[in-house]
Amino acid sequence: MKLIVVDDYERLSREAARLVARRLLERPDLILALPTGDTPLGMYRELVRLFREGLLDFSSAICFNLDEYLGIPPDHPESFASYMRRHLWGQVDLRPENAHIPHSLPRDPEAECRRYEELIRRVGGIDLAVLGIGENGHIAFNEPGTPFESLTHVAELSEDTRKAEADRFGGLERVPQRAITMGIRTIMSARQILLLVSGEEKAKVLARALQGPVTPEVPASALQLHPNLTVLADAAAASRLTGSRISRGAR
Ligand code: PGA
């Protein structure tokens, strides 16, 4: 595992974008898994800036979102499809047919999970998966207790996760109960993983994930078993990590 600690959120965002940009330049047909949430917003803003300055090109890249809510229309403002259109897809030259996300209103959710997993397999698997972590240790919508061997599946959202989203939806009762998410095995099959973690409220879970026991109770602890993991954290998020493995990142 490579752990990079930077001073603050701005540096984290720049460093994350740089890492993705470097991989895209090496391999324009890169296959990415991409997250939503607050943490990656700065990374997307920086990637869009690099694209506008002519330094990056997404025209051959293939992107798969980690997850999507079930039961709201794809054009609902809080759907992850809408988020991705706002922050990346609509801002760069990614081809629409290469912007993949599970459908939020599939006729048969189980069939949609199989279709998504198969699509990832058919393009040869994910080169780089960018992830965030929930305060309860979830990665994508793999909530505590999800088996490590899970593939793309329908997930029941935990109460904690739904509460964290209540403001965005205008009340807990409006937050979807279910989602389709890549499984832990789907994510762990990526050839490289970049975990982004920002803020003091993530410090405790980051320490549990990286330095606690590997257990389905902390889904992100599975990442300890990944052969090519980079953790990019700001100082606040890294504040509860102990030991000598911590390296200070680029300024
Ligand atoms: P956040 O979400 O970036 O909005 O904190 C991360 C997550 O819950 O996976």
Coordinates of C-alpha atoms and ligand atoms in Angstrom, one line a residue:
M1 CA 0.0 0.0 0.0
K2 CA 1.2 3.5 -0.8
L3 CA -0.2 6.1 1.6
I4 CA 0.2 9.8 0.6
V5 CA -0.8 12.4 3.1
V6 CA -1.3 16.0 1.9
D7 CA -2.1 19.1 3.8
D8 CA -5.6 19.8 2.8
Y9 CA -8.6 19.1 0.5
E10 CA -7.3 21.3 -2.3
R11 CA -4.0 19.4 -2.5
L12 CA -5.8 16.1 -2.3
S13 CA -8.0 17.0 -5.2
R14 CA -5.0 18.1 -7.3
E15 CA -3.0 15.1 -6.5
A16 CA -5.9 12.7 -7.3
A17 CA -6.5 14.4 -10.6
R18 CA -2.8 14.2 -11.4
L19 CA -2.7 10.5 -10.7
V20 CA -5.7 9.9 -12.9
A21 CA -4.3 12.2 -15.6
R22 CA -1.0 10.4 -15.6
R23 CA -2.7 7.0 -16.1
L24 CA -4.8 8.5 -18.9
L25 CA -1.8 9.9 -20.7
E26 CA 0.0 6.5 -20.5
R27 CA -3.1 4.7 -21.7
P28 CA -5.7 6.8 -23.4
D29 CA -8.1 3.8 -23.5
L30 CA -8.0 3.5 -19.7
I31 CA -10.9 1.8 -18.0
L32 CA -11.9 3.6 -14.9
A33 CA -14.3 3.0 -12.1
L34 CA -15.5 6.3 -10.7
P35 CA -17.1 7.5 -7.4
T36 CA -19.7 10.1 -6.5
G37 CA -20.1 12.0 -3.2
D38 CA -18.5 15.1 -1.9
T39 CA -14.9 13.9 -1.7
P40 CA -14.2 13.5 -5.5
L41 CA -15.8 16.9 -6.5
G42 CA -12.4 18.6 -6.4
M43 CA -10.8 15.9 -8.4
Y44 CA -13.4 16.2 -11.1
R45 CA -13.1 20.0 -11.2
E46 CA -9.3 19.6 -11.7
L47 CA -9.7 16.9 -14.4
V48 CA -12.2 19.2 -16.2
R49 CA -9.7 22.1 -16.0
L50 CA -6.9 19.9 -17.4
F51 CA -9.2 18.8 -20.2
R52 CA -10.1 22.5 -21.0
E53 CA -6.5 23.4 -21.1
G54 CA -5.9 20.7 -23.8
L55 CA -3.8 18.5 -21.5
L56 CA -6.2 15.6 -21.2
D57 CA -8.4 13.7 -23.6
F58 CA -11.2 11.3 -22.5
S59 CA -12.2 10.3 -26.0
S60 CA -10.9 6.7 -25.8
A61 CA -11.5 6.2 -22.1
I62 CA -14.2 3.9 -20.7
C63 CA -15.8 4.8 -17.3
F64 CA -18.0 2.7 -15.0
N65 CA -19.6 4.3 -12.0
L66 CA -19.3 2.3 -8.8
D67 CA -23.0 2.5 -8.0
E68 CA -26.4 4.1 -8.6
Y69 CA -29.6 4.4 -6.6
L70 CA -32.6 2.3 -7.4
G71 CA -36.1 3.7 -7.7
I72 CA -35.5 7.3 -8.9
P73 CA -35.4 8.3 -12.5
P74 CA -31.9 8.7 -14.1
D75 CA -32.6 12.4 -14.5
H76 CA -33.5 12.9 -10.8
P77 CA -31.1 15.7 -9.6
E78 CA -29.7 13.4 -6.9
S79 CA -29.2 10.4 -9.1
F80 CA -25.5 9.5 -9.6
A81 CA -26.1 9.7 -13.4
S82 CA -27.1 13.4 -12.9
Y83 CA -24.0 14.0 -10.7
M84 CA -21.7 12.5 -13.3
R85 CA -23.3 14.5 -16.1
R86 CA -22.8 17.7 -14.1
H87 CA -19.3 17.1 -12.9
L88 CA -17.6 15.0 -15.6
W89 CA -19.5 13.5 -18.5
G90 CA -21.0 16.7 -19.7
Q91 CA -17.7 18.6 -19.3
V92 CA -15.2 16.5 -21.2
D93 CA -15.1 14.5 -24.4
L94 CA -16.0 11.1 -22.9
R95 CA -18.2 9.3 -25.5
P96 CA -21.7 8.8 -24.2
E97 CA -21.5 5.1 -25.0
N98 CA -18.4 4.8 -22.8
A99 CA -20.1 6.4 -19.7
H100 CA -21.5 3.4 -17.9
I101 CA -23.7 3.4 -14.8
P102 CA -26.3 0.9 -13.6
H103 CA -29.8 1.9 -14.6
S104 CA -31.8 3.3 -11.7
L105 CA -35.2 2.0 -12.9
P106 CA -34.4 -1.3 -14.4
R107 CA -37.3 -3.7 -15.2
D108 CA -35.3 -6.5 -13.6
P109 CA -32.7 -5.3 -11.1
E110 CA -30.9 -8.7 -10.8
A111 CA -30.6 -8.8 -14.6
E112 CA -29.2 -5.3 -14.6
C113 CA -26.5 -6.3 -12.1
R114 CA -25.5 -9.3 -14.3
R115 CA -25.4 -7.0 -17.4
Y116 CA -23.2 -4.5 -15.6
E117 CA -20.7 -7.1 -14.3
E118 CA -20.6 -8.8 -17.7
L119 CA -19.9 -5.4 -19.4
I120 CA -16.9 -4.8 -17.1
R121 CA -15.7 -8.3 -17.8
R122 CA -16.1 -7.9 -21.5
V123 CA -14.0 -4.8 -21.8
G124 CA -11.2 -6.6 -19.9
G125 CA -11.7 -5.4 -16.3
I126 CA -11.0 -2.1 -14.6
D127 CA -7.5 -0.5 -14.8
L128 CA -8.0 2.1 -12.1
A129 CA -10.8 2.3 -9.5
V130 CA -11.2 5.6 -7.7
L131 CA -13.1 5.2 -4.4
G132 CA -14.3 7.1 -1.4
I133 CA -15.1 5.6 2.0
G134 CA -18.2 6.1 4.1
E135 CA -18.1 6.8 7.8
N136 CA -19.4 3.3 8.4
G137 CA -16.6 1.8 6.3
H138 CA -18.6 1.2 3.1
I139 CA -16.9 1.3 -0.3
A140 CA -19.4 2.1 -3.1
F141 CA -22.6 0.9 -1.5
N142 CA -21.1 -2.2 0.0
E143 CA -22.4 -1.7 3.5
P144 CA -20.9 -3.5 6.6
G145 CA -21.5 -7.2 6.4
T146 CA -21.2 -7.4 2.6
P147 CA -19.3 -10.6 1.7
F148 CA -15.9 -9.9 0.2
E149 CA -16.7 -12.2 -2.8
S150 CA -19.7 -10.1 -3.8
L151 CA -20.1 -9.1 -7.5
T152 CA -22.4 -6.3 -8.7
H153 CA -25.6 -6.6 -6.7
V154 CA -28.7 -4.9 -5.3
A155 CA -27.8 -3.4 -1.9
E156 CA -30.1 -2.3 0.9
L157 CA -28.8 1.0 2.1
S158 CA -28.0 1.2 5.8
E159 CA -29.7 3.7 8.1
D160 CA -26.4 5.5 8.5
T161 CA -25.9 5.9 4.8
R162 CA -29.5 7.1 4.2
K163 CA -29.2 9.6 7.0
A164 CA -26.0 11.0 5.5
E165 CA -28.0 11.6 2.3
A166 CA -31.2 12.9 3.9
D167 CA -30.4 16.6 3.4
R168 CA -29.6 16.2 -0.3
F169 CA -33.0 14.5 -0.9
G170 CA -34.9 16.9 1.3
G171 CA -35.7 14.3 4.1
L172 CA -34.8 10.8 5.1
E173 CA -38.1 9.4 3.7
R174 CA -37.1 10.5 0.2
V175 CA -33.7 8.7 0.2
P176 CA -33.9 5.5 -1.8
Q177 CA -33.8 2.3 0.2
R178 CA -31.8 0.4 -2.4
A179 CA -29.0 0.8 -4.9
I180 CA -27.1 -1.2 -7.4
T181 CA -23.4 -1.4 -6.5
M182 CA -20.3 -3.0 -7.8
G183 CA -19.4 -5.7 -5.3
I184 CA -16.3 -5.9 -3.2
R185 CA -14.8 -8.5 -5.5
T186 CA -15.7 -6.4 -8.6
I187 CA -13.7 -3.5 -7.0
M188 CA -10.9 -5.7 -5.7
S189 CA -10.4 -7.0 -9.3
A190 CA -9.3 -3.6 -10.5
R191 CA -5.7 -3.5 -11.3
Q192 CA -5.1 -0.4 -9.3
I193 CA -7.2 1.3 -6.6
L194 CA -7.0 4.9 -5.5
L195 CA -8.8 5.7 -2.2
L196 CA -9.6 9.3 -1.5
V197 CA -10.2 10.3 2.1
S198 CA -10.8 13.9 3.4
G199 CA -11.8 15.4 6.7
E200 CA -11.6 14.7 10.4
E201 CA -14.9 12.8 10.4
K202 CA -13.3 10.1 8.3
A203 CA -10.2 9.7 10.5
K204 CA -11.5 7.0 12.7
V205 CA -12.9 4.8 9.9
L206 CA -9.7 5.3 7.8
A207 CA -7.6 4.0 10.7
R208 CA -10.0 1.0 11.2
A209 CA -9.9 0.3 7.4
L210 CA -6.1 0.4 7.0
Q211 CA -4.8 -0.7 10.4
G212 CA -7.6 -2.7 11.9
P213 CA -8.6 -6.3 11.3
V214 CA -9.6 -7.3 7.8
T215 CA -13.3 -7.9 8.2
P216 CA -16.6 -7.6 6.3
E217 CA -17.8 -5.4 9.2
V218 CA -15.5 -2.8 7.7
P219 CA -15.8 -3.3 4.0
A220 CA -12.9 -0.9 3.2
S221 CA -10.6 -3.2 5.2
A222 CA -10.6 -5.5 2.2
L223 CA -8.4 -3.0 0.5
Q224 CA -5.5 -4.1 2.8
L225 CA -5.4 -7.2 0.6
H226 CA -5.1 -5.3 -2.7
P227 CA -1.7 -5.5 -4.4
N228 CA -1.8 -2.0 -5.9
L229 CA -3.5 0.4 -3.5
T230 CA -2.8 4.1 -3.2
V231 CA -4.5 5.9 -0.3
L232 CA -4.6 9.7 -0.7
A233 CA -5.6 11.4 2.5
D234 CA -5.5 14.9 3.8
A235 CA -3.9 15.5 7.2
A236 CA -7.3 15.6 9.0
A237 CA -8.3 12.2 7.7
A238 CA -4.9 10.7 8.4
S239 CA -4.7 12.1 11.9
R240 CA -5.6 8.7 13.6
L241 CA -3.2 6.6 11.6
T242 CA -0.2 5.3 13.5
G243 CA 3.2 4.0 12.5
S244 CA 6.0 4.7 10.0
R245 CA 4.2 3.9 6.8
I246 CA 3.0 7.4 6.4
S247 CA 4.7 9.4 3.7
R248 CA 4.1 13.0 3.1
G249 CA 2.9 13.7 -0.4
A250 CA 3.8 16.2 -3.0
R251 CA 3.1 19.8 -2.1
Ligands
PGA1 P1 -18.5 11.4 0.6 O1 -19.0 9.9 0.4 O2 -17.4 11.6 -0.4 O3 -19.7 12.2 0.2 O4 -18.0 11.5 2.0 C1 -18.1 8.9 0.4 C2 -18.9 7.6 0.6 O5 -19.8 7.5 1.3 O6 -18.4 6.6 -0.1

